[in-house]
Short mmCIF file of C-alpha atoms and ligand atoms in Angstrom, two decimals:
data_model
loop_
_atom_site.label_atom_id
_atom_site.label_comp_id
_atom_site.label_asym_id
_atom_site.label_seq_id
_atom_site.Cartn_x
_atom_site.Cartn_y
_atom_site.Cartn_z
CA MET A 151 12.17 -6.41 13.60
CA PRO A 152 12.44 -6.39 10.17
CA SER A 153 14.02 -9.77 10.02
CA ARG A 154 10.23 -10.73 11.92
CA LEU A 155 8.36 -9.57 8.91
CA THR A 156 10.78 -10.87 6.72
CA ASP A 157 9.74 -14.45 8.24
CA ALA A 158 6.09 -13.88 7.39
CA PHE A 159 6.76 -13.63 4.09
CA ARG A 160 9.03 -16.82 4.10
CA ALA A 161 6.47 -18.60 5.88
CA HIS A 162 4.22 -17.82 2.89
CA PRO A 163 6.22 -17.88 -0.37
CA VAL A 164 4.68 -16.70 -3.71
CA HIS A 165 5.75 -18.67 -6.62
CA LEU A 166 5.90 -15.80 -9.32
CA HIS A 167 8.19 -16.06 -12.68
CA HIS A 168 9.27 -12.70 -13.35
CA LYS A 169 10.20 -13.38 -16.88
CA HIS A 170 7.46 -10.92 -18.56
CA LEU A 171 9.13 -7.71 -17.25
CA ASP A 172 10.65 -6.39 -20.46
CA PHE A 173 7.88 -4.03 -21.26
CA THR A 174 10.17 -2.12 -23.78
CA SER A 175 9.86 -4.79 -26.15
CA LEU A 176 6.14 -4.97 -26.19
CA GLN A 177 4.45 -3.10 -28.94
CA GLU A 178 1.09 -4.67 -28.60
CA LEU A 179 -0.77 -5.52 -25.33
CA PRO A 180 -0.25 -9.68 -24.94
CA ASP A 181 -3.38 -11.43 -24.32
CA SER A 182 -1.87 -12.40 -20.98
CA TYR A 183 -2.24 -9.00 -19.80
CA LYS A 184 -5.63 -8.09 -21.48
CA TRP A 185 -8.10 -8.00 -18.36
CA THR A 186 -11.85 -8.46 -19.12
CA GLN A 187 -14.67 -7.20 -16.43
CA LEU A 188 -14.33 -10.68 -14.53
CA ASP A 189 -10.96 -10.04 -13.52
CA ASP A 190 -11.37 -7.26 -11.45
CA HIS A 191 -13.88 -4.25 -10.64
CA ALA A 192 -13.95 -2.77 -14.31
CA HIS A 193 -17.79 -2.92 -14.17
CA TYR A 194 -17.78 0.19 -11.78
CA PRO A 195 -18.18 2.82 -13.26
CA SER A 196 -15.13 5.84 -12.86
CA GLY A 197 -15.47 9.34 -12.45
CA GLY A 198 -18.22 10.94 -10.49
CA ALA A 199 -18.14 14.69 -8.93
CA GLU A 200 -16.43 13.40 -5.53
CA SER A 201 -13.00 13.78 -4.76
CA VAL A 202 -10.83 12.39 -1.97
CA PRO A 203 -10.60 15.13 0.69
CA VAL A 204 -7.13 17.15 0.47
CA ILE A 205 -6.34 18.08 4.30
CA ASP A 206 -3.65 20.84 5.12
CA LEU A 207 -1.63 19.62 7.92
CA SER A 208 -0.89 23.13 8.93
CA ASP A 209 -4.95 24.03 8.89
CA PRO A 210 -6.35 24.16 12.87
CA ASN A 211 -9.01 21.99 11.89
CA ALA A 212 -7.04 19.16 10.53
CA PHE A 213 -7.51 16.84 12.85
CA LYS A 214 -11.19 16.88 12.75
CA LYS A 215 -11.01 16.66 8.63
CA ILE A 216 -8.81 13.46 9.23
CA GLY A 217 -11.44 11.81 11.42
CA HIS A 218 -14.42 12.68 8.70
CA ALA A 219 -11.97 11.67 5.99
CA CYS A 220 -10.82 8.08 7.72
CA LYS A 221 -14.56 7.53 8.37
CA THR A 222 -16.13 8.13 5.32
CA TRP A 223 -13.36 7.33 2.54
CA GLY A 224 -10.60 5.37 4.21
CA VAL A 225 -8.06 7.81 2.08
CA PHE A 226 -7.05 11.26 2.12
CA GLN A 227 -3.90 13.80 0.69
CA VAL A 228 -2.20 15.87 2.80
CA THR A 229 -0.01 18.75 2.26
CA ASN A 230 2.07 20.67 4.28
CA HIS A 231 2.98 17.62 6.33
CA GLY A 232 6.56 18.67 6.76
CA PHE A 233 8.43 15.85 4.76
CA PRO A 234 11.46 17.03 3.28
CA SER A 235 10.66 17.64 -0.44
CA THR A 236 14.14 17.25 -1.73
CA LEU A 237 14.04 13.83 0.08
CA LEU A 238 10.96 12.82 -2.01
CA ASP A 239 12.45 13.97 -5.33
CA ASN A 240 15.56 12.07 -4.81
CA THR A 241 14.26 9.05 -3.97
CA GLU A 242 11.74 9.42 -7.15
CA LYS A 243 15.03 9.72 -8.90
CA ALA A 244 16.82 6.64 -7.43
CA SER A 245 13.49 4.67 -8.00
CA LYS A 246 13.19 5.97 -11.30
CA SER A 247 16.97 5.15 -12.76
CA LEU A 248 16.65 1.53 -10.85
CA PHE A 249 13.37 0.79 -13.10
CA CYS A 250 15.38 2.30 -15.90
CA LEU A 251 18.52 -0.46 -15.57
CA PRO A 252 18.10 -3.26 -18.27
CA ILE A 253 15.94 -5.81 -17.27
CA GLN A 254 19.16 -8.42 -17.03
CA GLN A 255 20.82 -6.18 -14.20
CA LYS A 256 16.92 -5.97 -12.44
CA LEU A 257 16.61 -9.43 -12.26
CA LYS A 258 19.67 -9.87 -10.43
CA ALA A 259 17.89 -8.41 -7.70
CA ALA A 260 15.17 -10.43 -8.17
CA ARG A 261 12.83 -11.18 -4.74
CA SER A 262 13.16 -15.03 -4.16
CA PRO A 263 10.32 -16.59 -3.75
CA ASP A 264 10.09 -16.64 0.08
CA GLY A 265 11.82 -13.46 0.09
CA VAL A 266 9.96 -9.93 0.61
CA SER A 267 12.59 -7.76 -0.51
CA GLY A 268 14.08 -7.06 -4.15
CA TYR A 269 12.73 -6.99 -7.84
CA GLY A 270 9.65 -8.35 -9.03
CA ILE A 271 5.98 -8.26 -10.18
CA ALA A 272 3.12 -7.51 -7.67
CA ARG A 273 3.10 -10.42 -4.89
CA ILE A 274 -0.69 -10.30 -5.43
CA SER A 275 -0.13 -11.60 -9.18
CA SER A 276 -0.57 -15.29 -7.73
CA PHE A 277 -4.60 -14.68 -7.33
CA PHE A 278 -5.24 -13.58 -10.86
CA SER A 279 -5.17 -15.06 -14.48
CA LYS A 280 -4.17 -12.12 -16.11
CA LEU A 281 -0.79 -10.24 -15.60
CA MET A 282 -0.40 -6.76 -14.45
CA TRP A 283 1.29 -3.89 -16.48
CA SER A 284 3.90 -2.89 -13.54
CA GLU A 285 6.77 -4.07 -12.32
CA GLY A 286 7.84 -3.15 -8.49
CA PHE A 287 10.53 -3.10 -5.68
CA THR A 288 10.44 -3.88 -2.08
CA VAL A 289 12.55 -2.79 0.69
CA VAL A 290 12.43 -3.86 3.64
CA GLY A 291 15.16 -2.98 6.25
CA SER A 292 18.47 -2.61 4.66
CA PRO A 293 18.14 -2.27 0.93
CA VAL A 294 22.43 -2.68 0.57
CA GLU A 295 22.26 -6.29 -0.32
CA HIS A 296 20.07 -5.82 -3.39
CA PHE A 297 21.36 -2.07 -4.07
CA ARG A 298 25.00 -3.42 -4.23
CA GLN A 299 23.74 -6.14 -7.23
CA LEU A 300 21.94 -3.02 -9.05
CA TRP A 301 24.63 -0.85 -8.75
CA PRO A 302 27.76 -2.10 -7.97
CA GLN A 303 29.91 1.00 -8.16
CA ASP A 304 27.46 3.54 -6.59
CA TYR A 305 25.20 1.41 -4.26
CA THR A 306 26.03 3.84 -1.21
CA GLN A 307 24.75 6.87 -2.18
CA PHE A 308 21.54 5.51 -3.21
CA CYS A 309 21.32 3.49 0.08
CA ASP A 310 21.74 6.22 2.05
CA ILE A 311 18.69 8.09 0.41
CA ILE A 312 16.69 5.17 1.05
CA GLU A 313 17.75 4.85 4.74
CA GLU A 314 16.71 8.75 5.61
CA TYR A 315 13.09 8.12 3.42
CA GLN A 316 12.63 5.23 5.71
CA MET A 317 13.43 7.18 8.51
CA GLU A 318 11.57 10.18 7.68
CA MET A 319 8.36 8.22 6.63
CA GLN A 320 8.38 6.51 10.20
CA LYS A 321 8.18 9.90 11.87
CA LEU A 322 5.56 10.99 9.43
CA ALA A 323 3.55 7.87 10.16
CA ALA A 324 3.82 7.80 13.85
CA ARG A 325 2.26 11.73 13.84
CA LEU A 326 -0.27 10.66 11.25
CA MET A 327 -1.45 7.71 13.92
CA TRP A 328 -2.26 10.04 16.43
CA LEU A 329 -4.09 12.23 14.56
CA MET A 330 -6.23 9.04 12.76
CA LEU A 331 -6.40 7.44 16.56
CA GLY A 332 -7.26 11.21 17.84
CA SER A 333 -10.19 11.60 16.49
CA LEU A 334 -11.83 8.53 17.65
CA GLY A 335 -11.22 9.84 21.28
CA ILE A 336 -8.32 7.68 21.52
CA THR A 337 -5.14 8.93 23.62
CA LYS A 338 -1.13 7.63 24.44
CA GLU A 339 -2.62 5.66 27.54
CA ASP A 340 -5.06 3.69 25.21
CA VAL A 341 -2.22 2.80 23.09
CA LYS A 342 0.34 0.85 25.42
CA TRP A 343 2.85 -0.54 22.43
CA ALA A 344 3.13 3.00 21.33
CA GLY A 345 6.21 3.16 23.70
CA PRO A 346 6.69 5.62 26.64
CA LYS A 347 7.03 8.20 24.55
CA GLY A 348 4.35 7.41 22.39
CA ASP A 349 6.29 7.34 19.34
CA PHE A 350 5.83 3.98 17.91
CA GLU A 351 9.06 3.27 18.70
CA GLY A 352 9.36 -0.89 17.69
CA ALA A 353 6.79 0.07 14.48
CA SER A 354 8.24 -0.90 11.12
CA GLY A 355 7.49 -0.10 7.38
CA ALA A 356 8.28 -1.85 4.14
CA LEU A 357 9.12 0.40 1.35
CA GLN A 358 7.30 -0.35 -2.07
CA PHE A 359 7.86 1.29 -5.25
CA ASN A 360 5.97 0.80 -8.17
CA TYR A 361 6.48 1.75 -11.96
CA TYR A 362 4.06 1.23 -14.53
CA PRO A 363 5.30 1.83 -17.89
CA ALA A 364 3.38 3.45 -20.66
CA CYS A 365 0.59 0.72 -21.97
CA PRO A 366 -0.22 0.23 -25.81
CA ASP A 367 -3.52 -0.41 -24.86
CA PRO A 368 -4.04 0.83 -21.12
CA ASP A 369 -7.90 0.25 -21.21
CA ARG A 370 -7.81 -3.33 -21.52
CA ALA A 371 -4.35 -3.36 -18.95
CA MET A 372 -4.57 -3.74 -15.35
CA GLY A 373 -1.35 -1.71 -13.60
CA LEU A 374 -2.08 -3.37 -10.16
CA ALA A 375 -5.55 -5.09 -9.05
CA ALA A 376 -7.93 -3.89 -6.42
CA HIS A 377 -6.62 -4.46 -3.13
CA THR A 378 -6.88 -3.36 0.22
CA ASP A 379 -2.81 -2.51 1.89
CA SER A 380 -2.35 -5.24 5.05
CA THR A 381 -0.93 -2.32 7.12
CA LEU A 382 -2.12 0.09 9.82
CA LEU A 383 -2.01 3.02 6.98
CA THR A 384 0.19 3.39 3.98
CA ILE A 385 1.56 7.13 2.83
CA LEU A 386 2.10 7.08 -0.90
CA HIS A 387 3.78 9.76 -3.16
CA GLN A 388 3.25 9.41 -6.75
CA ASN A 389 5.02 11.28 -9.67
CA SER A 390 3.04 13.59 -11.81
CA THR A 391 0.79 10.97 -14.09
CA SER A 392 -2.28 9.87 -12.42
CA GLY A 393 -3.29 6.47 -12.03
CA LEU A 394 -4.60 5.60 -8.40
CA GLN A 395 -8.15 4.92 -8.01
CA VAL A 396 -10.08 4.26 -4.72
CA LEU A 397 -13.29 2.58 -5.24
CA ARG A 398 -16.29 4.67 -3.61
CA GLU A 399 -19.39 2.89 -2.07
CA GLY A 400 -22.32 4.26 -4.68
CA THR A 401 -19.94 6.23 -7.14
CA GLY A 402 -17.35 3.57 -8.20
CA TRP A 403 -13.76 4.35 -8.94
CA VAL A 404 -12.56 7.62 -8.13
CA THR A 405 -9.10 9.28 -9.32
CA VAL A 406 -6.78 10.47 -6.42
CA PRO A 407 -4.78 13.05 -8.59
CA PRO A 408 -1.35 13.71 -8.23
CA ILE A 409 -1.14 17.19 -5.93
CA PRO A 410 2.48 18.71 -5.97
CA GLY A 411 3.78 17.99 -2.74
CA GLY A 412 0.87 15.61 -1.68
CA LEU A 413 0.85 12.69 -0.33
CA VAL A 414 -2.05 9.85 0.06
CA ILE A 415 -2.72 8.30 3.00
CA ASN A 416 -4.70 5.13 2.76
CA VAL A 417 -6.55 3.49 6.10
CA GLY A 418 -4.87 -0.38 6.24
CA ASP A 419 -6.69 -3.46 7.63
CA LEU A 420 -5.09 -3.27 10.43
CA LEU A 421 -6.33 0.56 11.38
CA HIS A 422 -9.61 -1.00 10.39
CA ILE A 423 -9.50 -3.72 13.15
CA LEU A 424 -8.21 -1.47 15.50
CA SER A 425 -11.16 1.33 14.96
CA ASN A 426 -13.53 -1.69 15.69
CA GLY A 427 -14.62 -1.17 11.79
CA LEU A 428 -15.14 2.67 12.13
CA TYR A 429 -12.57 3.23 9.76
CA PRO A 430 -12.80 1.39 6.19
CA SER A 431 -9.42 0.19 4.64
CA VAL A 432 -9.86 1.49 1.31
CA LEU A 433 -9.95 -0.55 -1.68
CA HIS A 434 -7.90 0.76 -4.37
CA ARG A 435 -6.18 -0.06 -7.83
CA ALA A 436 -3.94 1.45 -10.22
CA VAL A 437 -4.47 2.07 -14.05
CA VAL A 438 -2.16 2.76 -16.81
CA ASN A 439 -1.54 5.26 -19.44
CA ARG A 440 -0.84 5.32 -23.11
CA THR A 441 2.00 7.68 -23.35
CA LYS A 442 3.64 8.35 -19.94
CA HIS A 443 4.88 6.05 -17.46
CA ARG A 444 3.80 6.38 -13.77
CA LEU A 445 5.87 5.75 -10.45
CA SER A 446 4.68 5.22 -6.94
CA MET A 447 6.65 4.79 -3.73
CA ALA A 448 4.03 3.53 -0.98
CA TYR A 449 5.55 3.45 2.73
CA LEU A 450 3.63 0.36 4.38
CA TYR A 451 3.38 0.95 7.87
CA GLY A 452 2.73 -1.62 10.39
CA PRO A 453 2.98 -2.42 14.18
CA PRO A 454 6.01 -4.10 16.04
CA SER A 455 5.85 -7.98 15.59
CA SER A 456 5.05 -8.86 18.92
CA VAL A 457 1.62 -6.69 19.08
CA LYS A 458 -1.77 -8.56 18.66
CA ILE A 459 -3.87 -5.96 17.02
CA SER A 460 -7.34 -6.08 18.28
CA PRO A 461 -10.51 -3.43 18.49
CA LEU A 462 -9.35 -0.68 20.89
CA SER A 463 -11.17 -1.25 24.44
CA LYS A 464 -12.60 2.33 24.25
CA LEU A 465 -14.10 1.72 21.16
CA VAL A 466 -16.00 -1.72 22.21
CA SER A 467 -19.13 -1.66 23.95
CA PRO A 468 -22.05 -3.97 24.59
CA SER A 469 -24.07 -2.20 21.81
CA GLN A 470 -20.32 -2.32 19.70
CA PRO A 471 -18.93 -5.70 20.20
CA PRO A 472 -15.45 -6.29 19.12
CA LEU A 473 -15.87 -7.26 15.49
CA TYR A 474 -12.21 -8.98 14.74
CA ARG A 475 -10.39 -11.29 16.92
CA PRO A 476 -6.50 -10.38 17.78
CA VAL A 477 -3.96 -10.77 15.17
CA THR A 478 -0.17 -10.04 15.19
CA TRP A 479 0.74 -7.99 12.17
CA ASN A 480 2.79 -11.44 10.68
CA GLU A 481 -0.04 -13.57 11.52
CA TYR A 482 -2.55 -11.15 9.36
CA LEU A 483 0.03 -11.28 6.39
CA GLY A 484 -0.28 -14.89 6.50
CA THR A 485 -3.94 -14.62 6.55
CA LYS A 486 -3.63 -12.14 3.46
CA ALA A 487 -1.18 -14.83 1.43
CA LYS A 488 -4.07 -17.22 1.73
CA HIS A 489 -7.27 -15.42 1.87
CA PHE A 490 -6.24 -12.19 0.14
CA ASN A 491 -9.12 -9.77 -0.17
CA LYS A 492 -11.53 -12.22 2.30
CA ALA A 493 -8.50 -12.32 4.85
CA LEU A 494 -10.35 -9.44 7.14
CA SER A 495 -13.53 -11.52 6.85
CA SER A 496 -11.52 -14.72 8.07
CA VAL A 497 -10.41 -12.85 11.30
CA ARG A 498 -14.02 -11.25 11.86
CA VAL A 499 -15.83 -12.89 15.05
CA CYS A 500 -18.82 -10.88 15.14
CA ALA A 501 -21.14 -9.77 12.19
CA PRO A 502 -21.74 -6.27 11.90
CA LEU A 503 -24.98 -5.62 13.98
CA ASN A 504 -27.95 -4.53 12.73
CA GLY A 505 -28.15 -1.26 10.42
CA LEU A 506 -24.82 -1.36 10.33
CA VAL A 507 -22.83 -1.89 6.92
CA ASP A 508 -19.28 -3.61 7.08
CA VAL A 509 -17.48 -1.61 5.13
CA ASN A 510 -14.83 -3.96 4.34
CA ASP A 511 -16.64 -6.64 3.01
CA HIS A 512 -15.68 -7.30 -0.54
CA SER A 513 -15.96 -10.89 -0.53
CA ASN A 514 -18.88 -10.30 -2.70
CA ARG A 515 -17.62 -8.27 -5.40
CA VAL A 516 -14.12 -9.16 -5.87
CA LYS A 517 -12.76 -12.14 -7.98
CA VAL A 518 -9.82 -13.57 -6.47
CA GLY A 519 -9.10 -16.37 -8.30
O1 AKG B 247 0.46 3.03 -7.31
C1 AKG B 247 -0.32 3.20 -6.93
O2 AKG B 247 -0.56 4.28 -6.81
C2 AKG B 247 -0.84 2.10 -5.90
C3 AKG B 247 0.20 1.32 -5.25
C4 AKG B 247 0.11 0.39 -3.96
O3 AKG B 247 -1.38 0.50 -3.99
C5 AKG B 247 0.41 -0.30 -3.48
O4 AKG B 247 1.84 -0.74 -3.64
O5 AKG B 247 -0.22 -1.17 -2.34
FE1 FE2 B 248 -1.85 -0.76 -2.12
#
């Protein structure tokens, strides 16, 4: 499967040059990194009293709380999720040591224009005229090829950590899928592609490490511009520096504070489609910090490559017609590579019925070029 996901990216090359990545040499924010209000959603206020729900997975009411969080926020944090904490620590250490390598070393593992794995700037950079204050590393499938270039002597220990991380994340993602779908009344019979054991056997994930160095002028810089994820769901671990923000209708940007051992769960575009628009895929971004670096690790979870994702039949009725046409993950990634934040509207077949707001129509408020 990973090779199929790789194919989707190969079909939609992104030509980015990676030469701006030596942040350590920059004492001042260059103009090419200075974002204005027009470049993003800077005109939305930050703050507000509301906060993203935190849900303890050992709480007997977790199920109900997840459904409510998905409907009203499209994002929540989980604690007591059972993901091994030493594995989180070791993976964070591995990615920190990756980003701390000299730039020339990191560039040996640079992502090629038509590739998906490797080191480089955010793929969404091509939609913006300004550069983002971050660097990234993506792993799809085995990391061995790139890790050998980064750490010729001791790459195997890093590979072991990452492979275990992918395996554990896949298990947690399947569990979260059922909690999120179950809240909509969806059972294993309704999702044939979840496989006979209901463990989403053929599903797969990409691992995205993001590093945001301390920035001399954080108020004018942008770590990662506003976007939704092209996934079913995303599981994000962040280090102790805050920076992730989600856009809350009527409130503005809300910071998702790091909580020790907590994981952030986002509804992605494909779960939005599957839920026939009931769960919004949350618009989010990362801002940067003057004195502290920030690190995040996102597990981007998607369906098997052959599966067409469309609104689940239980969620469709004459009064709730399907809002989206069926798409595979690969097709959707292609649409995203072309239309970015307008991708969801481009696969929509039906306008929301009277009185229903299309929670994901960001097209009128996102500048994409
Ligand atoms: O760094 C973060 O908190 C956000 C990362 C993110 O949104 C992504 O990798 O898609
Ligand atoms: Fe994201």
